[in-house]
Coordinates of C-alpha atoms and ligand atoms in Angstrom, one line a residue:
M245 CA 6.4 -12.6 7.9
I246 CA 3.4 -12.5 6.3
A247 CA 1.8 -12.1 2.5
L248 CA 0.8 -9.4 1.3
D249 CA -1.4 -12.2 -0.2
D250 CA -2.9 -12.3 3.8
F251 CA -3.4 -8.7 4.1
V252 CA -5.6 -8.7 0.2
R253 CA -8.0 -11.2 1.6
T254 CA -8.8 -9.6 4.8
A255 CA -8.0 -5.9 5.2
H256 CA -12.0 -4.0 3.8
I257 CA -10.9 -0.2 5.4
A258 CA -8.3 2.2 4.3
Y259 CA -6.8 4.9 5.9
F260 CA -5.4 7.2 4.4
T261 CA -2.8 9.9 5.6
M262 CA -0.8 12.2 4.9
E263 CA 1.2 11.5 7.1
I264 CA 2.2 8.6 9.6
A265 CA 4.9 8.0 12.9
L266 CA 5.6 4.7 12.1
R267 CA 8.9 4.4 13.8
P268 CA 11.3 7.2 14.9
E269 CA 13.5 6.3 12.0
I270 CA 11.3 6.2 9.4
H271 CA 10.9 10.2 8.3
T272 CA 7.6 9.8 7.1
Y273 CA 5.6 12.5 10.1
S274 CA 5.9 16.3 11.4
G275 CA 3.4 16.1 14.5
G276 CA 0.8 15.6 16.4
L277 CA -1.8 14.1 12.7
G278 CA 1.0 11.3 12.0
V279 CA 1.8 10.2 15.3
L280 CA -2.0 10.2 15.2
A281 CA -2.2 7.9 12.7
G282 CA 1.6 5.8 14.2
D283 CA -1.2 4.8 17.2
T284 CA -4.2 4.4 14.8
A285 CA -1.9 1.9 12.7
R286 CA -0.8 0.4 16.0
T287 CA -3.7 0.4 18.2
C288 CA -5.0 -1.6 14.3
A289 CA -2.7 -4.1 14.7
D290 CA -3.6 -4.7 18.7
L291 CA -7.5 -5.3 17.5
D292 CA -6.4 -6.9 14.3
L293 CA -9.1 -4.5 13.2
P294 CA -9.2 -4.9 9.5
V295 CA -7.6 -2.0 8.2
A296 CA -4.8 -0.9 4.8
F297 CA -2.6 2.5 5.7
V298 CA -2.0 4.1 2.7
T299 CA 0.7 7.2 2.6
L300 CA 3.7 8.9 0.9
I301 CA 7.0 8.0 1.2
S302 CA 8.7 11.4 2.1
R303 CA 12.3 10.2 1.3
A304 CA 13.8 13.7 2.4
G305 CA 11.3 13.4 5.5
Y306 CA 10.0 16.8 7.3
L307 CA 13.1 18.5 9.0
R308 CA 15.5 18.1 11.8
Q309 CA 16.2 20.8 13.9
T310 CA 19.1 22.2 15.5
I311 CA 19.2 26.0 17.3
D312 CA 21.4 28.1 17.1
A313 CA 24.2 30.3 19.6
E314 CA 21.0 33.0 18.7
G315 CA 18.7 30.8 19.7
R316 CA 17.3 30.6 15.7
Q317 CA 15.8 27.5 14.7
V318 CA 18.1 25.7 12.0
E319 CA 16.5 23.3 9.0
H320 CA 18.8 19.7 8.5
P321 CA 17.8 17.5 5.8
D322 CA 16.7 14.6 7.3
P323 CA 15.7 11.6 5.2
W324 CA 15.4 7.9 5.6
R325 CA 16.3 5.1 3.4
P326 CA 13.1 3.2 2.5
E327 CA 15.1 0.4 1.5
D328 CA 16.2 0.0 5.3
W329 CA 12.8 -0.6 7.0
V330 CA 10.1 -1.2 4.0
T331 CA 9.5 -4.0 1.1
P332 CA 9.4 -3.3 -2.6
L333 CA 5.7 -3.5 -4.5
G334 CA 5.4 -5.2 -7.6
A335 CA 2.5 -3.7 -8.9
M336 CA 2.7 0.0 -10.4
V337 CA -0.2 2.6 -11.4
M338 CA 0.0 5.7 -12.8
L339 CA -2.3 8.8 -13.2
E340 CA -1.7 12.0 -14.7
I341 CA -0.3 15.1 -13.4
E342 CA 0.0 18.2 -15.5
G343 CA -0.9 16.3 -18.3
R344 CA 2.4 14.0 -18.0
A345 CA 2.2 10.4 -17.2
V346 CA 3.2 9.6 -13.6
W347 CA 3.8 6.8 -12.7
V348 CA 3.5 5.4 -8.9
R349 CA 5.2 2.4 -6.9
A350 CA 3.9 0.9 -3.3
W351 CA 6.4 -0.2 -0.3
L352 CA 4.9 -2.3 2.3
Y353 CA 5.3 -1.9 6.0
N354 CA 4.6 -4.3 7.6
Q355 CA 2.8 -3.1 11.7
H356 CA 2.7 -5.1 14.1
N357 CA 3.2 -4.8 17.5
G358 CA 4.9 -8.6 19.0
T359 CA 0.7 -9.7 18.6
D360 CA -0.5 -12.6 16.1
F361 CA -1.9 -9.7 14.2
Q362 CA -0.2 -7.3 12.0
V363 CA -2.2 -3.7 9.3
P364 CA -0.3 -3.2 6.3
V365 CA 0.4 0.1 5.7
I366 CA 1.1 1.2 2.1
L367 CA 4.2 4.1 1.5
L368 CA 3.5 5.1 -1.9
D369 CA 7.2 6.8 -4.2
T370 CA 7.0 8.3 -7.6
D371 CA 10.5 8.0 -7.9
V372 CA 11.4 5.8 -10.7
P373 CA 13.0 6.1 -13.9
E374 CA 10.8 6.0 -15.6
N375 CA 9.4 9.4 -14.3
D376 CA 10.5 13.5 -15.8
P377 CA 13.0 14.3 -13.2
R378 CA 10.4 16.8 -11.6
D379 CA 7.7 14.2 -11.1
R380 CA 10.4 11.9 -9.5
E381 CA 10.3 13.9 -6.4
I382 CA 6.8 14.7 -5.9
T383 CA 7.2 11.9 -2.2
H384 CA 10.3 13.4 -1.1
Y385 CA 9.3 16.2 0.8
L386 CA 6.8 15.6 3.5
Y387 CA 4.5 19.8 3.2
G388 CA 7.9 21.2 1.7
G389 CA 7.3 22.6 -1.5
E390 CA 4.5 25.6 -3.4
Q391 CA 1.1 25.2 -3.5
S392 CA 1.3 23.4 -6.5
Y393 CA 3.7 20.4 -4.9
R394 CA 1.0 20.3 -2.6
L395 CA -1.4 19.8 -5.0
K396 CA 0.6 16.8 -6.5
Q397 CA 1.1 14.9 -4.1
E398 CA -2.8 15.2 -2.9
M399 CA -2.7 13.9 -6.2
V400 CA -0.5 11.0 -5.8
L401 CA -2.2 10.3 -2.0
G402 CA -5.4 10.0 -3.4
I403 CA -6.1 8.9 -6.7
G404 CA -2.4 6.9 -7.1
G405 CA -3.4 5.0 -3.6
T406 CA -6.4 4.5 -4.7
R407 CA -5.3 3.1 -7.8
I408 CA -2.9 0.9 -7.1
L409 CA -4.9 -0.8 -3.8
R410 CA -7.3 -1.5 -6.3
A411 CA -4.3 -2.9 -7.9
L412 CA -2.8 -4.9 -5.5
G413 CA -6.0 -6.7 -5.8
F414 CA -7.6 -4.7 -2.2
D415 CA -10.7 -5.2 -2.3
I416 CA -11.8 -1.9 -0.2
H417 CA -15.2 -1.1 1.2
T418 CA -14.6 1.6 3.7
F419 CA -12.1 4.1 3.3
H420 CA -11.5 6.8 5.4
M421 CA -9.7 9.8 4.9
N422 CA -7.4 11.6 8.0
E423 CA -8.0 15.1 7.4
G424 CA -8.2 16.6 3.8
H425 CA -5.4 16.1 2.9
A426 CA -6.7 13.1 1.6
A427 CA -10.2 14.0 -0.1
F428 CA -9.2 13.4 -4.0
L429 CA -9.6 9.4 -3.3
S430 CA -13.5 10.9 -3.1
L431 CA -12.8 12.0 -6.7
E432 CA -11.5 8.9 -7.6
L433 CA -14.0 6.9 -6.4
L434 CA -16.6 9.1 -8.0
R435 CA -15.2 8.2 -10.7
N436 CA -15.3 4.6 -10.6
Y437 CA -18.9 5.2 -10.3
E438 CA -19.8 6.8 -13.5
L439 CA -23.0 6.7 -14.7
V440 CA -24.1 3.7 -12.3
S441 CA -27.1 5.8 -10.8
R442 CA -28.0 9.4 -12.4
K443 CA -29.0 10.5 -9.2
G444 CA -27.1 13.4 -8.0
I445 CA -26.4 16.4 -5.2
T446 CA -27.9 17.7 -8.5
G447 CA -29.8 16.0 -10.9
E448 CA -26.8 16.3 -13.9
I449 CA -24.2 14.7 -12.2
A450 CA -24.1 11.9 -13.3
Y451 CA -22.1 10.0 -10.6
D452 CA -24.1 7.6 -7.8
V453 CA -22.8 10.5 -4.7
G454 CA -24.6 8.8 -3.0
R455 CA -22.6 4.8 -3.3
V456 CA -19.4 7.4 -2.5
R457 CA -20.6 9.0 0.4
N458 CA -21.5 5.0 2.0
M459 CA -18.1 4.1 1.1
C460 CA -15.9 7.0 3.0
I461 CA -15.4 8.6 6.3
F462 CA -14.1 12.0 7.0
T463 CA -12.1 13.4 10.3
T464 CA -11.4 16.6 10.1
H465 CA -8.8 18.6 12.5
T466 CA -8.7 22.5 11.6
P467 CA -11.4 24.4 13.1
V468 CA -10.6 27.4 11.2
H469 CA -10.6 27.3 7.6
A470 CA -8.2 28.9 7.2
G471 CA -5.9 26.2 7.4
F472 CA -8.1 23.4 5.1
D473 CA -6.1 23.6 1.6
R474 CA -7.1 25.4 -1.2
F475 CA -6.0 25.3 -4.7
P476 CA -7.4 27.9 -6.9
Y477 CA -9.0 26.6 -9.6
P478 CA -7.0 27.6 -12.9
M479 CA -3.9 25.9 -11.0
V480 CA -6.3 23.1 -10.8
E481 CA -7.2 23.5 -14.2
E482 CA -3.4 23.0 -15.1
I483 CA -2.6 20.1 -12.6
L484 CA -5.1 18.0 -12.4
G485 CA -6.0 18.7 -15.8
T486 CA -9.4 19.4 -17.2
T487 CA -10.7 15.6 -18.7
Y488 CA -10.1 13.3 -14.9
F489 CA -13.2 15.4 -13.8
A490 CA -15.7 18.5 -15.6
L491 CA -15.1 21.5 -13.8
D492 CA -18.4 22.7 -13.4
Q493 CA -19.4 19.8 -11.4
L494 CA -15.8 19.9 -9.3
K495 CA -17.3 23.5 -8.1
L496 CA -20.9 22.2 -7.1
L497 CA -18.4 19.4 -4.9
A498 CA -15.7 21.6 -3.9
G499 CA -16.3 25.2 -3.8
D500 CA -17.0 27.5 -5.9
D501 CA -14.4 30.2 -5.3
S502 CA -10.9 27.5 -4.5
L503 CA -11.3 24.3 -4.6
N504 CA -11.1 23.5 -0.6
M505 CA -9.8 20.3 0.6
T506 CA -12.0 19.8 3.6
R507 CA -15.0 20.8 1.6
L508 CA -14.9 18.7 -0.8
A509 CA -14.7 15.7 1.6
L510 CA -17.4 17.0 3.2
N511 CA -19.3 16.6 0.5
L512 CA -18.1 13.8 -0.2
S513 CA -18.7 11.3 2.9
G514 CA -21.5 9.4 4.8
Y515 CA -19.4 10.1 8.1
V516 CA -18.1 13.1 8.9
N517 CA -15.9 13.5 12.8
G518 CA -14.0 16.4 14.4
V519 CA -11.2 15.3 17.5
A520 CA -13.2 16.8 20.2
K521 CA -16.7 16.6 21.0
R522 CA -15.6 21.2 21.6
H523 CA -13.9 20.5 18.0
A524 CA -16.7 18.6 16.4
E525 CA -19.2 21.9 17.7
T526 CA -16.8 24.4 16.1
S527 CA -17.4 22.6 13.1
R528 CA -20.8 21.9 13.0
N529 CA -20.6 26.0 13.6
M530 CA -18.7 26.5 10.2
F531 CA -20.4 23.9 8.0
P532 CA -23.9 24.3 9.3
G533 CA -26.5 21.9 7.5
Y534 CA -23.4 19.0 7.6
R535 CA -23.6 16.1 10.8
V536 CA -20.6 16.4 12.5
H537 CA -20.1 13.8 14.7
A538 CA -17.1 13.4 17.8
I539 CA -14.7 11.2 18.5
T540 CA -12.1 12.9 20.6
N541 CA -8.3 11.3 19.7
G542 CA -6.6 9.2 22.1
V543 CA -3.2 8.0 22.4
H544 CA -1.7 4.3 21.7
A545 CA -0.6 3.4 26.0
P546 CA 1.8 1.0 24.9
T547 CA 3.6 2.9 23.2
W548 CA 3.7 6.2 25.5
V549 CA 3.4 4.3 28.6
S550 CA 7.1 5.1 30.5
P551 CA 8.9 1.4 31.0
S552 CA 8.4 2.1 35.5
F553 CA 4.3 2.8 34.6
A554 CA 4.1 0.1 32.2
R555 CA 5.2 -2.2 35.4
L556 CA 3.4 -0.6 37.7
Y557 CA 0.2 -1.4 35.5
D558 CA 1.5 -4.6 34.7
K559 CA 1.4 -5.6 38.3
Y560 CA -1.8 -3.9 39.2
V561 CA -3.4 -3.6 35.7
P562 CA -2.9 -7.0 33.9
D563 CA -4.3 -7.2 31.0
W564 CA -3.9 -3.1 30.1
R565 CA -1.8 -3.5 27.2
H566 CA -5.2 -4.8 25.5
E567 CA -8.0 -3.0 27.2
P568 CA -6.4 0.6 28.1
E569 CA -10.7 1.0 29.3
L570 CA -8.6 -1.0 32.6
L571 CA -7.0 1.9 33.4
I572 CA -9.6 2.5 35.3
W573 CA -8.3 0.4 38.5
A574 CA -5.3 1.8 38.1
D575 CA -5.4 4.2 41.3
K576 CA -5.2 0.7 43.0
A577 CA -1.2 0.6 43.0
P578 CA 0.2 2.1 46.5
D579 CA 0.7 5.7 46.2
R580 CA 4.5 4.8 47.2
E581 CA 4.6 2.7 43.9
V582 CA 3.1 5.6 42.0
W583 CA 5.4 8.1 43.2
E584 CA 8.4 5.6 43.1
A585 CA 7.4 5.0 39.1
H586 CA 6.9 8.2 38.7
Q587 CA 10.2 8.8 39.9
T588 CA 11.9 6.8 37.8
S589 CA 10.8 8.5 34.5
K590 CA 11.8 11.2 36.1
R591 CA 15.1 10.8 36.2
A592 CA 15.6 8.6 33.3
L593 CA 14.1 12.6 32.0
I594 CA 16.6 14.5 33.5
A595 CA 19.7 12.5 32.1
E596 CA 18.0 13.3 28.5
I597 CA 18.8 17.3 29.7
E598 CA 21.4 16.7 30.7
K599 CA 22.6 15.2 27.9
A600 CA 20.6 17.3 25.1
S601 CA 22.0 20.2 26.7
G602 CA 24.5 20.4 29.6
V603 CA 21.9 21.6 32.4
K604 CA 21.5 19.7 35.7
M605 CA 18.3 19.4 36.6
D606 CA 16.9 18.5 40.3
P607 CA 14.9 15.2 40.3
E608 CA 13.1 16.7 43.8
I609 CA 12.3 20.2 42.9
P610 CA 8.6 20.4 39.8
L611 CA 9.0 20.1 36.8
L612 CA 7.4 22.1 34.1
G613 CA 7.7 20.9 30.7
F614 CA 6.0 21.8 26.7
A615 CA 6.8 21.4 23.8
R616 CA 5.1 21.2 20.8
R617 CA 4.5 22.4 17.2
M618 CA 5.7 26.8 17.7
T619 CA 2.9 28.2 15.5
G620 CA 1.4 31.8 17.3
Y621 CA -1.8 30.0 18.4
K622 CA -0.5 27.7 20.8
R623 CA 0.9 30.5 22.6
A624 CA 4.5 29.1 23.4
D625 CA 5.1 32.2 24.8
L626 CA 2.5 33.0 27.1
M627 CA 4.7 31.5 30.0
F628 CA 7.1 34.7 29.6
Q629 CA 4.8 37.5 29.2
D630 CA 6.6 38.1 32.9
L631 CA 9.7 36.9 33.1
E632 CA 10.2 38.7 36.4
R633 CA 6.8 36.8 38.4
L634 CA 8.6 33.3 36.7
Q635 CA 10.8 34.7 38.5
R636 CA 9.4 36.0 42.4
I637 CA 7.2 33.2 41.6
Y638 CA 11.0 30.6 41.6
Q639 CA 11.9 32.6 44.8
K640 CA 8.5 31.5 46.7
H641 CA 8.1 27.3 45.0
P642 CA 11.2 26.2 42.8
F643 CA 10.0 25.2 39.5
Q644 CA 12.0 23.9 36.6
L645 CA 11.4 25.0 33.2
V646 CA 11.8 22.0 29.4
L647 CA 11.0 23.2 26.4
A648 CA 10.9 21.9 22.3
G649 CA 9.1 21.8 19.9
K650 CA 10.0 22.6 15.9
A651 CA 8.8 25.6 12.9
H652 CA 7.6 24.7 10.0
P653 CA 10.3 25.7 7.7
R654 CA 7.9 28.9 5.5
D655 CA 6.1 29.5 9.6
G656 CA 8.0 32.7 10.0
S657 CA 5.7 33.6 12.6
G658 CA 6.5 30.3 14.6
K659 CA 10.5 30.5 13.9
K660 CA 10.0 33.7 15.5
I661 CA 9.3 32.6 18.3
I662 CA 11.5 29.7 19.4
E663 CA 13.7 32.7 19.4
D664 CA 12.2 35.5 21.4
I665 CA 11.8 31.8 24.2
H666 CA 15.6 31.7 23.8
Q667 CA 16.0 34.8 24.5
H668 CA 13.4 35.0 27.4
L669 CA 15.7 31.5 28.4
H670 CA 18.9 32.9 28.3
W671 CA 17.8 35.4 30.6
L672 CA 16.1 33.5 33.2
S673 CA 18.5 30.8 32.8
D674 CA 21.1 31.8 35.9
K675 CA 18.1 32.4 37.5
I676 CA 16.2 29.2 37.6
P677 CA 16.5 25.5 35.7
V678 CA 15.8 25.5 31.8
A679 CA 16.2 23.7 29.4
Y680 CA 15.6 23.5 25.4
L681 CA 15.5 20.5 23.8
P682 CA 16.2 20.1 20.4
N683 CA 14.5 18.2 17.0
Y684 CA 11.0 17.5 18.9
D685 CA 10.4 14.1 18.4
T686 CA 8.4 11.0 19.1
D687 CA 11.8 10.3 20.5
V688 CA 11.7 13.3 22.8
A689 CA 8.6 13.5 23.2
A690 CA 8.5 9.9 24.8
F691 CA 11.2 10.9 27.3
L692 CA 9.7 14.6 28.4
V693 CA 5.3 13.1 28.4
S694 CA 6.4 11.1 31.3
G695 CA 9.3 12.5 33.1
C696 CA 7.8 15.8 33.1
D697 CA 5.3 16.6 37.1
V698 CA 3.3 18.9 35.2
W699 CA 2.0 19.4 31.5
L700 CA 1.6 22.8 30.5
N701 CA -0.8 23.6 27.5
T702 CA -1.5 27.3 26.4
P703 CA -3.2 27.5 22.5
L704 CA -6.1 29.8 21.9
P705 CA -8.9 29.2 22.2
P706 CA -10.9 27.7 19.9
L707 CA -7.5 26.7 17.6
E708 CA -6.6 23.3 19.4
A709 CA -8.2 20.7 17.8
S710 CA -7.5 18.9 19.8
G711 CA -4.1 17.8 21.4
T712 CA -3.2 14.5 22.8
S713 CA 0.6 15.7 23.8
G714 CA -1.3 15.5 27.4
M715 CA -3.5 12.3 27.2
K716 CA 0.2 10.5 26.6
A717 CA 1.3 12.9 29.9
A718 CA -1.5 11.7 31.8
I719 CA -1.2 8.2 31.2
N720 CA 2.2 8.7 33.1
G721 CA 0.7 10.5 36.0
L722 CA 1.5 13.8 34.8
L723 CA -1.1 16.6 35.4
N724 CA -2.4 19.1 33.0
L725 CA -2.3 22.6 33.5
S726 CA -4.2 24.0 30.0
V727 CA -6.0 26.5 28.4
L728 CA -10.2 24.8 28.1
D729 CA -10.0 24.2 24.2
G730 CA -9.6 21.2 23.2
W731 CA -9.3 17.3 24.6
W732 CA -9.4 19.4 27.4
Y733 CA -12.5 21.0 27.9
E734 CA -14.0 18.0 28.3
A735 CA -11.7 15.9 30.1
C736 CA -10.5 18.6 33.2
I737 CA -12.2 18.3 36.1
E738 CA -10.3 21.1 38.0
G739 CA -8.0 19.4 41.4
T740 CA -8.6 16.0 40.0
T741 CA -7.3 14.8 36.9
G742 CA -5.5 18.6 36.8
W743 CA -6.1 22.4 36.5
A744 CA -7.5 24.3 34.0
I745 CA -5.7 28.5 32.2
G746 CA -8.9 30.8 31.8
D747 CA -12.6 29.6 30.8
G748 CA -11.6 28.6 27.1
S749 CA -13.6 31.7 25.9
E750 CA -12.5 32.6 23.1
D751 CA -12.3 36.2 23.7
T752 CA -9.7 35.9 25.7
S753 CA -6.1 37.8 26.1
H754 CA -2.8 37.5 26.5
D755 CA -2.3 39.7 29.5
Q756 CA -5.4 37.7 31.0
D757 CA -4.5 33.4 30.4
S758 CA -1.0 34.3 31.1
A759 CA -2.1 36.2 34.3
D760 CA -3.7 33.3 35.0
L761 CA -1.6 30.9 34.4
Y762 CA 1.5 32.8 37.1
E763 CA -1.9 32.8 39.4
K764 CA -2.3 28.8 38.9
L765 CA 1.5 27.6 39.5
E766 CA 2.0 29.9 42.4
K767 CA -1.0 30.0 44.2
V768 CA -2.6 27.0 44.1
V769 CA -0.3 23.9 41.4
L770 CA 3.7 24.4 43.6
P771 CA 2.1 25.0 46.7
L772 CA 0.2 21.3 46.5
Y773 CA 3.7 19.9 45.1
Y774 CA 5.5 21.2 48.0
G775 CA 2.6 20.8 50.9
D776 CA 0.7 18.1 50.1
R777 CA 2.1 15.4 48.3
D778 CA -0.5 12.8 49.4
R779 CA -3.0 14.8 47.6
W780 CA -0.7 15.6 44.7
I781 CA -0.1 11.8 44.3
W782 CA -4.3 11.2 44.7
M783 CA -4.5 13.7 41.1
M784 CA -1.7 12.1 39.8
K785 CA -3.9 8.2 40.2
Q786 CA -6.9 10.5 39.2
T787 CA -6.0 11.4 36.2
V788 CA -4.2 8.6 35.5
S789 CA -7.8 6.0 36.0
K790 CA -9.9 8.7 34.5
I791 CA -8.0 9.5 31.5
G792 CA -5.8 6.8 30.9
S793 CA -8.7 4.6 30.9
Y794 CA -10.8 7.3 27.8
Y795 CA -8.3 9.2 26.4
N796 CA -6.1 6.0 24.9
S797 CA -6.4 5.1 20.8
H798 CA -8.2 1.7 21.6
R799 CA -11.3 3.8 22.5
M800 CA -10.8 5.8 20.1
M801 CA -10.7 3.1 17.6
R802 CA -13.5 0.5 18.5
R803 CA -15.9 4.3 18.6
Y804 CA -14.5 4.3 14.9
A805 CA -15.5 1.3 14.0
A806 CA -18.1 0.5 15.7
D807 CA -19.8 4.3 14.9
A808 CA -18.0 5.0 11.5
Y809 CA -17.1 1.4 9.9
I810 CA -20.1 -0.3 10.3
R811 CA -23.5 1.8 9.4
Ligands
PLP137 C1 2.0 13.7 20.4 C2 3.1 14.2 19.6 C3 2.2 16.0 19.2 C4 1.2 16.2 19.5 O1 0.9 16.5 20.7 P1 0.4 18.1 20.3 O2 -0.5 18.3 22.3 O3 -0.9 17.9 20.0 O4 1.2 19.2 20.3 C5 3.2 16.9 18.2 N1 4.6 16.2 18.1 C6 5.1 15.1 18.5 C7 6.9 14.2 18.5 C8 3.9 13.5 19.8 O5 4.6 12.6 20.0

C-alpha cells in the first residue's frame, strides 16, 4: 500500500470528472464518459503519469436495470459501500451552498494494475453528520435529481475538489476538466489568484485569467449546444451566492443569459480539445474564435482485450500491454489462431446470453451486436425500420442479434426506444435468434465487445462525439459496421477495417440510413462471412493492427501528456 504522502509529493496534474468506472463493484459511472475516465486512470497508472483523479462518491450509484414482461425498463437503486473499497482520508473542507456551510470529506482509491505504479482517485463525499440533511445527499445520486441538484454537485466537484486537493497538501499545476461538469474549478482558481494582476479578459477583472488559463485543460464531449449544462442566473445567485464571484464578471466568462459550463471552461482553459477529429471540427464551428484541438479517445487495451486474445497477443506481440502501439504487428498471428481466439470469446458471450435471456445462439452463425445508452440520437431503432426485410435477409444469410443499453431515468424517449425494441424483438423472436441483455455495464460490455462478430453503431451525425465501444470491439478483432461519425469517421477504411453506413452527411434520413444498413448487411457483410472466411479473418487482423494500435488510451494519454500537460 502506498501512502497518500507519496501521491501528494508526486502528482501535479489533477483530472476532474463527474463519473469514473474504476471497477464493476464501484458504481460511480453511468456510461462512456465514466468508462473513458476509468481507462484514463488505468493508463496513467501503467505509464506512471503524475495524475490525481477527483470525482464524486456517488454512493447511491446510477441505476440497475431490469426489463419487465412488457419490455419496459425498470429502474432499481444501485448503491455501493465505500467502506468496502476505498479508504477515508482525514481532511475536510467547507464550501457555501444556498447560504449553508457544506462540509466535504474525501476517500482514496488506489488505482494500480499490478505494476509498481499507481495513481490516486479522490472521491468527494458530503454525507457527514456536520451537514444539513439536505446537503448530505448532494454526492449520492449520479446524474440524479433536478437542475439545482446538479448545480450543487458541480460546485462540490469543482470548488470542493480543488479545496480538498490543497487541504491534502497536493501541489497541482495542471487541472484537466473531463467535460464541462468540472468547470467551477477554474473559478476557484481565479479566486485564488485574485488581484495578483490587473490584466484580465477586460480591464475590470481583477483576476489573473492568464495564469488560470495556463493551468487549465478542457476536454469537451458534447457536439450540440443543447447538451451543455446551463444554469439560470437566479438559481446561481441562490445556490452559489453573490459573494463567491461577482455576477457581472461571471457573465463575462460563462455567458449572458445563463451560466454555461462549457463556455466557462472554454474561456478559462489554455488548451481545449474535442474527442475525435470530426468532433473537434464540429466544436470549432460551434465556438468560432476558440482554438479546439483534437485528441481522439482510446480504450485501455489490457482492460478490454478478452482472455483468449490476450493470450494471442502475449505470444505474437509480447509487450502489447505496456505499449499497445505494438498491436500494429498483430497481423503476424496465424489466421487459424486468430479465428480460434475469436470463437473462444464468442462462445463465452453465447453462454452469457443464454444465462441472462435463455436464448441459445450458435457460434457458427454471425452475431451482430449493438449496445449503448438508449437515447434518441443513437437511433437503436434504425435496424428495426423494416422487420420483414430483416427476415428476408436472414432467410438468405442467417445471422443473430444481441442488444443492450440503459436509458437515463428522465429520458422518456430513450425508455420508449427500449420498449419499442422489445416489441420488435418479440415479433422477430420465432424467426431470428435475438436477445436483449439487461443492465448494460462494464461486465456486460466486456463480453459483448469481444464475443460478437460485427459491432453496429447508428448515430445521427454529428452527434456521436467519439464513441468508444467500437474501439473495444476492434481491439478484439470485431468488424465495425457504423455510421461515419465520431471516431469511425477517421478510422473506417471500407472493406479493410470495417464498413460505413451512409456517407456521414448531416442531412441524412432515418429511412436512407436504415436502407443502407440493410443493403450492406445483405450484399457485403453476411456474404463475406459465409463466402470468404480468409478475407474475413484478414479484415479482423487489419482491424486489430490498424485500429488497436492507435485507438488505445496509451496513445491518447501520451498525446495529452505531450500536447496538453506539457505546454
Ligand atoms: C464503452 C462503454 C460505453 C461507451 O460506448 P459508446 O460506444 O460510446 O456508446 C458505454 N457504456 C459502457 C458500459 C461501456 O463499457
